[in-house]
mmCIF file of C-alpha atoms in Angstrom:
data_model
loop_
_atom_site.group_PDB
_atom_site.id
_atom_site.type_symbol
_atom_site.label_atom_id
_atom_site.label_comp_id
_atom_site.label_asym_id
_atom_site.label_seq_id
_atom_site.Cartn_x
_atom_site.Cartn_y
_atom_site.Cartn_z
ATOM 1 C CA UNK J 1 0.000 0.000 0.000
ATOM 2 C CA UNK J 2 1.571 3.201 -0.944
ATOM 3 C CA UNK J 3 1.692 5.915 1.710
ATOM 4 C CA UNK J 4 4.621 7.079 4.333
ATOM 5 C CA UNK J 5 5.969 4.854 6.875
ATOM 6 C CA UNK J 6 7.736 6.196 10.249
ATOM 7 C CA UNK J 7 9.625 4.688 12.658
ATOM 8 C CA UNK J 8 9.528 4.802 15.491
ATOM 9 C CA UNK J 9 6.057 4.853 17.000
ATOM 10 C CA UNK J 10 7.038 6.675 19.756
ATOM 11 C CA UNK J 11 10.048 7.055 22.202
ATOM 12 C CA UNK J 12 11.473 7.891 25.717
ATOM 13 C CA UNK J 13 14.589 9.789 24.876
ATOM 14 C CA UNK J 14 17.037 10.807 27.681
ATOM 15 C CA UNK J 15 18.288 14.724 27.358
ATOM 16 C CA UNK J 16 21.385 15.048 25.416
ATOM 17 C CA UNK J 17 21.034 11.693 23.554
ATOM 18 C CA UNK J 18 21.149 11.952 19.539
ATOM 19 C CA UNK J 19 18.030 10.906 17.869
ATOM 20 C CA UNK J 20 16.975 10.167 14.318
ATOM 21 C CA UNK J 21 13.603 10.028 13.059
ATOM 22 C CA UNK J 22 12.889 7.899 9.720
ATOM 23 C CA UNK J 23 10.736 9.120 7.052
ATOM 24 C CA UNK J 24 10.082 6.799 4.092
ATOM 25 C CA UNK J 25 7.480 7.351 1.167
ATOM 26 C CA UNK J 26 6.663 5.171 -1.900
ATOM 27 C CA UNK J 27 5.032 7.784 -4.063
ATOM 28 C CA UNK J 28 7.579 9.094 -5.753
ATOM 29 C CA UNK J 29 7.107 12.045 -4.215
ATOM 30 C CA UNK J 30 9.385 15.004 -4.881
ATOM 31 C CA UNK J 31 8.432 17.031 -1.898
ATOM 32 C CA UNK J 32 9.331 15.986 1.964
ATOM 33 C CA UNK J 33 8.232 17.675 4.903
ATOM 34 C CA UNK J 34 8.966 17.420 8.598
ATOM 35 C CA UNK J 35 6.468 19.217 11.348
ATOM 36 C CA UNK J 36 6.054 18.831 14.938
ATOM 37 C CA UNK J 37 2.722 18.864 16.792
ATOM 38 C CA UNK J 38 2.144 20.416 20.236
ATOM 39 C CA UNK J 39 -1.047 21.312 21.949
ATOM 40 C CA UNK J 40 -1.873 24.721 21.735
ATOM 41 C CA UNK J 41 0.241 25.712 19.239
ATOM 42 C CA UNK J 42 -0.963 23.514 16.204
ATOM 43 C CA UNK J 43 1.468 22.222 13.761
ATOM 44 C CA UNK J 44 4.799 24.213 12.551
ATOM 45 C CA UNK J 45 7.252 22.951 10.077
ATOM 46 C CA UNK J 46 10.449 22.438 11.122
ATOM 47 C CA UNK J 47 12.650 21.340 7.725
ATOM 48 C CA UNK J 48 11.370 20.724 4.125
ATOM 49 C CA UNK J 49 13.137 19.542 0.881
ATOM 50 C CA UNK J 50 11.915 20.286 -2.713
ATOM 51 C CA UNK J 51 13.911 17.925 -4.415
ATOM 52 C CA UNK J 52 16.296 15.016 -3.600
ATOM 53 C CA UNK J 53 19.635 16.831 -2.739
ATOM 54 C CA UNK J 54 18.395 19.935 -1.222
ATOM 55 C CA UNK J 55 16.587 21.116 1.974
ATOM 56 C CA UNK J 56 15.322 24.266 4.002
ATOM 57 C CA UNK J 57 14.731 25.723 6.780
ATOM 58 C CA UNK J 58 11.170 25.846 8.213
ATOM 59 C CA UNK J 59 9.955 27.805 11.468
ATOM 60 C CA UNK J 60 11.412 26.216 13.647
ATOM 61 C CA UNK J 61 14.729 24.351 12.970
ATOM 62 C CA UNK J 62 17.020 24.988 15.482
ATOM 63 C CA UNK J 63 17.913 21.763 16.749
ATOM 64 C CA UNK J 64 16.710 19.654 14.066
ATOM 65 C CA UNK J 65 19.163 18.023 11.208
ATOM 66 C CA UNK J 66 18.021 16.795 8.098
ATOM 67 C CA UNK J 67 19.431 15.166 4.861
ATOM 68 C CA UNK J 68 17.654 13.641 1.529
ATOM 69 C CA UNK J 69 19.886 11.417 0.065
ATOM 70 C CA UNK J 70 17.348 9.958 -2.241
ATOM 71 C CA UNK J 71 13.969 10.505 -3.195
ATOM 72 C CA UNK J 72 12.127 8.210 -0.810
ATOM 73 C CA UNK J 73 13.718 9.034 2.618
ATOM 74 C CA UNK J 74 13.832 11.883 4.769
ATOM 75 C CA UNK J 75 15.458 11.287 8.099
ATOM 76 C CA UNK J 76 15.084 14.169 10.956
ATOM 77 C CA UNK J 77 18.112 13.972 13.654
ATOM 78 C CA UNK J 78 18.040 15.383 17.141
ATOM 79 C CA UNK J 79 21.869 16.140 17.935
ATOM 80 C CA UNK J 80 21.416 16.689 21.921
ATOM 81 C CA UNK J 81 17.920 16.164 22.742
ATOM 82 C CA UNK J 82 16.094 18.685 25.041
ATOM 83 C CA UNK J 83 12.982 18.462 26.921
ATOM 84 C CA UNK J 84 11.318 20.899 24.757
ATOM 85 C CA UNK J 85 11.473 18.620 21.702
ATOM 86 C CA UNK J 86 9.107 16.501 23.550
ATOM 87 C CA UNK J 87 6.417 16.812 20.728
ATOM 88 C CA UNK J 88 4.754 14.127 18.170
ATOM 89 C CA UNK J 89 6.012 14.741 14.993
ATOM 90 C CA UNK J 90 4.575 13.847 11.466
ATOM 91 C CA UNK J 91 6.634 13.583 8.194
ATOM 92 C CA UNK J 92 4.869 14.608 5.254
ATOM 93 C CA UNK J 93 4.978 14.620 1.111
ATOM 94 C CA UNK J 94 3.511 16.046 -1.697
ATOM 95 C CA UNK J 95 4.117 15.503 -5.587
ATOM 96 C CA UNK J 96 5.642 18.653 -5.449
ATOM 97 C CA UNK J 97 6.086 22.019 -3.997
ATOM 98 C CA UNK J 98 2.236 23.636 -3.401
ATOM 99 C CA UNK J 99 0.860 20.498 -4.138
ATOM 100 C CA UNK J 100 -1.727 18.971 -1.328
ATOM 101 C CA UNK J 101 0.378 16.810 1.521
ATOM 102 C CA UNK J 102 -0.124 13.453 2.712
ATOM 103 C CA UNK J 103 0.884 12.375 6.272
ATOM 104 C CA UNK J 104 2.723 10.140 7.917
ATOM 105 C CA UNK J 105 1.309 8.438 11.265
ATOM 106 C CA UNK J 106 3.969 10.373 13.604
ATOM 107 C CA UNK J 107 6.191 9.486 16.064
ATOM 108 C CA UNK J 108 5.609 10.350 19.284
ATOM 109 C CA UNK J 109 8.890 11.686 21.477
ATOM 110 C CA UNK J 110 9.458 11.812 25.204
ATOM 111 C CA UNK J 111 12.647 13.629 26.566
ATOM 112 C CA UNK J 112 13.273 13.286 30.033
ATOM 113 C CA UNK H 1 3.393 36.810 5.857
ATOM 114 C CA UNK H 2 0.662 33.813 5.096
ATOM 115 C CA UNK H 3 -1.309 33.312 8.280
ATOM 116 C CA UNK H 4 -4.700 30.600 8.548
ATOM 117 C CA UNK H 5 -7.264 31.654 11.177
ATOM 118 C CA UNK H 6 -9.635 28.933 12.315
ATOM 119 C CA UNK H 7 -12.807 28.802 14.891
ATOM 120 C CA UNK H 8 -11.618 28.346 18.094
ATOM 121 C CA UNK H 9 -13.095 25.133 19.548
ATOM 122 C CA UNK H 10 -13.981 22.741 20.944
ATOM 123 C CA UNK H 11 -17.411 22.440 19.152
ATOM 124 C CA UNK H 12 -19.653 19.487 20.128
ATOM 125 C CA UNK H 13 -22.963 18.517 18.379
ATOM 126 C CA UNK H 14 -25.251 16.164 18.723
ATOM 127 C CA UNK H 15 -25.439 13.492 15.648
ATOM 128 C CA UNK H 16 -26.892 14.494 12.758
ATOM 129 C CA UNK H 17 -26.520 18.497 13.519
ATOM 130 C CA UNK H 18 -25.370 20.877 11.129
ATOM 131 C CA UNK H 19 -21.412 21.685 11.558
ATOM 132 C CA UNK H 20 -19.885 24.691 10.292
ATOM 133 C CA UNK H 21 -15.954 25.539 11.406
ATOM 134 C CA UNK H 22 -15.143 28.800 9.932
ATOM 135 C CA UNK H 23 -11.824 29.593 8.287
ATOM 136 C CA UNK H 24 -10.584 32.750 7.036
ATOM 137 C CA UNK H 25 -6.969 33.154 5.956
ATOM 138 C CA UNK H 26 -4.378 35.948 4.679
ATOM 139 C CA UNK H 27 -2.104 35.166 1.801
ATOM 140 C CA UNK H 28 0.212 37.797 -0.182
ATOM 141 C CA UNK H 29 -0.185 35.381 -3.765
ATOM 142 C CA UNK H 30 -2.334 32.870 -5.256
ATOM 143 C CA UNK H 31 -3.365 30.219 -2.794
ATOM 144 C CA UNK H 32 -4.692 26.586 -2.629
ATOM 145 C CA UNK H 33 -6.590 25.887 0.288
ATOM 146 C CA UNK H 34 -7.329 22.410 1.949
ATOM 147 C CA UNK H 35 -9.409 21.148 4.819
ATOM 148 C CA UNK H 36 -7.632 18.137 6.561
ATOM 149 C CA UNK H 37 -8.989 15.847 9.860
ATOM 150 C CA UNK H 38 -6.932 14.290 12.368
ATOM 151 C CA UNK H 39 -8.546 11.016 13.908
ATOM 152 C CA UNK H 40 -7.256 10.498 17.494
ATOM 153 C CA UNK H 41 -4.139 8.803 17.783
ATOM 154 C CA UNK H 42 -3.650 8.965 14.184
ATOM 155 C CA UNK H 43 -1.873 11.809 11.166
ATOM 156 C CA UNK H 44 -3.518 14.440 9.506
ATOM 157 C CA UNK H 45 -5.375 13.427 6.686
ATOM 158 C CA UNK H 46 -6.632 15.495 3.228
ATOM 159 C CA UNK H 47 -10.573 16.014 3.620
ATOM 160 C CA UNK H 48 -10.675 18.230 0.518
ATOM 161 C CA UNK H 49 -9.187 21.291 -1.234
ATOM 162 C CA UNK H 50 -9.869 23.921 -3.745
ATOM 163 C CA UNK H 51 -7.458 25.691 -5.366
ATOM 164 C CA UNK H 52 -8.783 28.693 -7.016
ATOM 165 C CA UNK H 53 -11.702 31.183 -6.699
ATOM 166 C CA UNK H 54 -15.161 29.866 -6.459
ATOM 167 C CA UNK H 55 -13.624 26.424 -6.533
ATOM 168 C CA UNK H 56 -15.827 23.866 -4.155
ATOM 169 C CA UNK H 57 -14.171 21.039 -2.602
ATOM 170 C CA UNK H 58 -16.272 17.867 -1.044
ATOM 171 C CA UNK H 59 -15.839 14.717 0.425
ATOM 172 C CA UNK H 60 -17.706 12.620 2.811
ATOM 173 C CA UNK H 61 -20.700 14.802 2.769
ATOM 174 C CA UNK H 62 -17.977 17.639 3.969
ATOM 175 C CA UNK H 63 -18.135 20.743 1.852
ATOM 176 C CA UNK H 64 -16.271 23.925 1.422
ATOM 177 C CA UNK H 65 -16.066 27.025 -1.002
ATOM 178 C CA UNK H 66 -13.086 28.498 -1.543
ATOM 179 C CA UNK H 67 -14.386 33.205 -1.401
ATOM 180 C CA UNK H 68 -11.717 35.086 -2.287
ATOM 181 C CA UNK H 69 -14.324 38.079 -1.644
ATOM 182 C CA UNK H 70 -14.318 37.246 1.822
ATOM 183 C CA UNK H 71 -10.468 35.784 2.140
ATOM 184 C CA UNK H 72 -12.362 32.860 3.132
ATOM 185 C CA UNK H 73 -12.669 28.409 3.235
ATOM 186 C CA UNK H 74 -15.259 27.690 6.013
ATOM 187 C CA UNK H 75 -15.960 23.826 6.314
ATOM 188 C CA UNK H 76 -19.794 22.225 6.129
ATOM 189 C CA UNK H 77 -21.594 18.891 6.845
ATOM 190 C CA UNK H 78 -25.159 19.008 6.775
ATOM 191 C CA UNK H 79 -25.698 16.240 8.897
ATOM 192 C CA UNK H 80 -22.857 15.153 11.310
ATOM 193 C CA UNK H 81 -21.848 11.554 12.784
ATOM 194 C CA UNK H 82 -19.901 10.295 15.892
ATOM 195 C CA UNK H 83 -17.498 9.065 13.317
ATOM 196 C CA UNK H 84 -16.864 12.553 12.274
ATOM 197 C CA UNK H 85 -15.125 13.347 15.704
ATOM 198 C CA UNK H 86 -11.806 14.694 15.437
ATOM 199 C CA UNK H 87 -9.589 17.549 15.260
ATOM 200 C CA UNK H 88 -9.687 19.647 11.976
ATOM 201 C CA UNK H 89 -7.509 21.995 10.607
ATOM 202 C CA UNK H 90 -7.813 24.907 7.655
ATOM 203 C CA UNK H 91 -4.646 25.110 5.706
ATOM 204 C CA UNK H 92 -3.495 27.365 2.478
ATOM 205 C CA UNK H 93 -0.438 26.508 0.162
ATOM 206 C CA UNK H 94 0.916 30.292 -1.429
ATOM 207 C CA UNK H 95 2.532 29.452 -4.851
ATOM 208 C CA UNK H 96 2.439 33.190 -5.745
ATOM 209 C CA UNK H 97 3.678 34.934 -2.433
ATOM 210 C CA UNK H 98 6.884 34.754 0.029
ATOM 211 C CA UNK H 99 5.850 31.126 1.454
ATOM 212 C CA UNK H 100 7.779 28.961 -0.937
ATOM 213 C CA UNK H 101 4.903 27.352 -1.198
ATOM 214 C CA UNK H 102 5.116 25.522 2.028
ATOM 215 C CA UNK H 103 1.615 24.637 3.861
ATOM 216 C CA UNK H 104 0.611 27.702 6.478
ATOM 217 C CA UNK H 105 -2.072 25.744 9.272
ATOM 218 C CA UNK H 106 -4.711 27.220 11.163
ATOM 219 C CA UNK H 107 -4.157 26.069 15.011
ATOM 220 C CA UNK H 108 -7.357 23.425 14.971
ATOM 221 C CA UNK H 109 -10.745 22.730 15.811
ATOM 222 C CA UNK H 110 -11.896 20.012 18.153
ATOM 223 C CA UNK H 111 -14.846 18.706 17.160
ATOM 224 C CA UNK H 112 -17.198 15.982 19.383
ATOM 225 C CA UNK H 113 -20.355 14.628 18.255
ATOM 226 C CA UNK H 114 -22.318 13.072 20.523
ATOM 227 C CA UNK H 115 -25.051 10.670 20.102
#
């Protein structure tokens, strides 16, 4: 079934561990997204890539890594986990840039 | 900047009510503009979209017209279910303004429908 896969489900992450989040679509997509979630505040992008080879920046990045290697995945790293990453986060793609975005299930992270 | 504005909620209903979440948004190009619903527990998934003026998206028995008069997406269902519980969000994609045409998200609306 096509769609986006992440893993993990969720997590309990200690402070100051590294952390990467896996993003994988079988769409073909050419657009990748990355947003957390947190109540109250709705959802804000943190990276995006356009293309396989290149990413941005979204609102709010620092602390967040992210590469695209290929067109399928879209890994997000944590490099020194902080308790205000706790969040769920949802990868995302669309065909391309503007187009409508399909989500992943999420992965829900705990740092303690 | 691109900004999404969105009924506050929670709204609850009683089955087979009338639902309308308002959306209004502000956008310096040409947007497209989607409804999605989050189940609980679950990711955010495409309800409908439109994606120019006068445009009406629908799915589900969910409508909504896309007024560039009034800046403006608001969501309907003429007759809700329990099913249709969930948290939905109002959401533009600029391809003419600033945005690189990333998706700008209202904050939510909690909807319960009781039986």
């Amino acid at each position: 079934i096509a769609g986006i896969t992440q893993a993990p489900t969720s997590q309990i992450l200690a402070a100051g561990r590294r952390m990467t989040l896996r993003c994988t679509q079988d769409m073909r997509h050419n657009a990748m997204y990355w947003y957390r979630q947190d109540l109250g505040l709705g959802l804000r992008l943190i990276h995006y890539s356009n293309t396989a080879g290149t990413t941005g920046k979204g609102e709010v990045p620092d602390g967040y890594s992210v590469s695209r290697a290929n067109t399928d995945d879209f890994p997000l790293t944590l490099a020194s986990a902080v308790p205000s990453q706790t969040s769920v986060y949802f990868c995302a793609s669309s065909r391309d840039r503007g187009y409508e975005q399909y989500f992943g299930p999420g992965t829900r992270l705990t740092v303690t | 900047g691109d900004s999404v504005t969105q009924m506050e909620g929670p709204v609850t209903l009683s089955e087979e009510a009338f639902l309308t979440i308002n959306c209004t948004y502000t956008a310096t190009g040409y947007p497209s503009l989607f409804w999605y619903v989050q189940y609980p527990g679950e990711g955010l998934q495409l309800l409908l979209k439109a994606t120019k003026a006068d445009d009406k998206g629908s799915n589900k028995g969910f409508e909504a017209t896309y007024r560039k008069e009034t800046t403006s997406f608001h969501l309907e269902k003429g007759s809700v279910q329990v099913s249709d519980s969930a948290v939905y969000f109002c959401a533009l994609s600029d391809r003419g303004g600033g945005s690189n045409y990333k998706l700008t998200f209202g904050k939510g609306t909690l909807l319960t429908v009781n039986p």
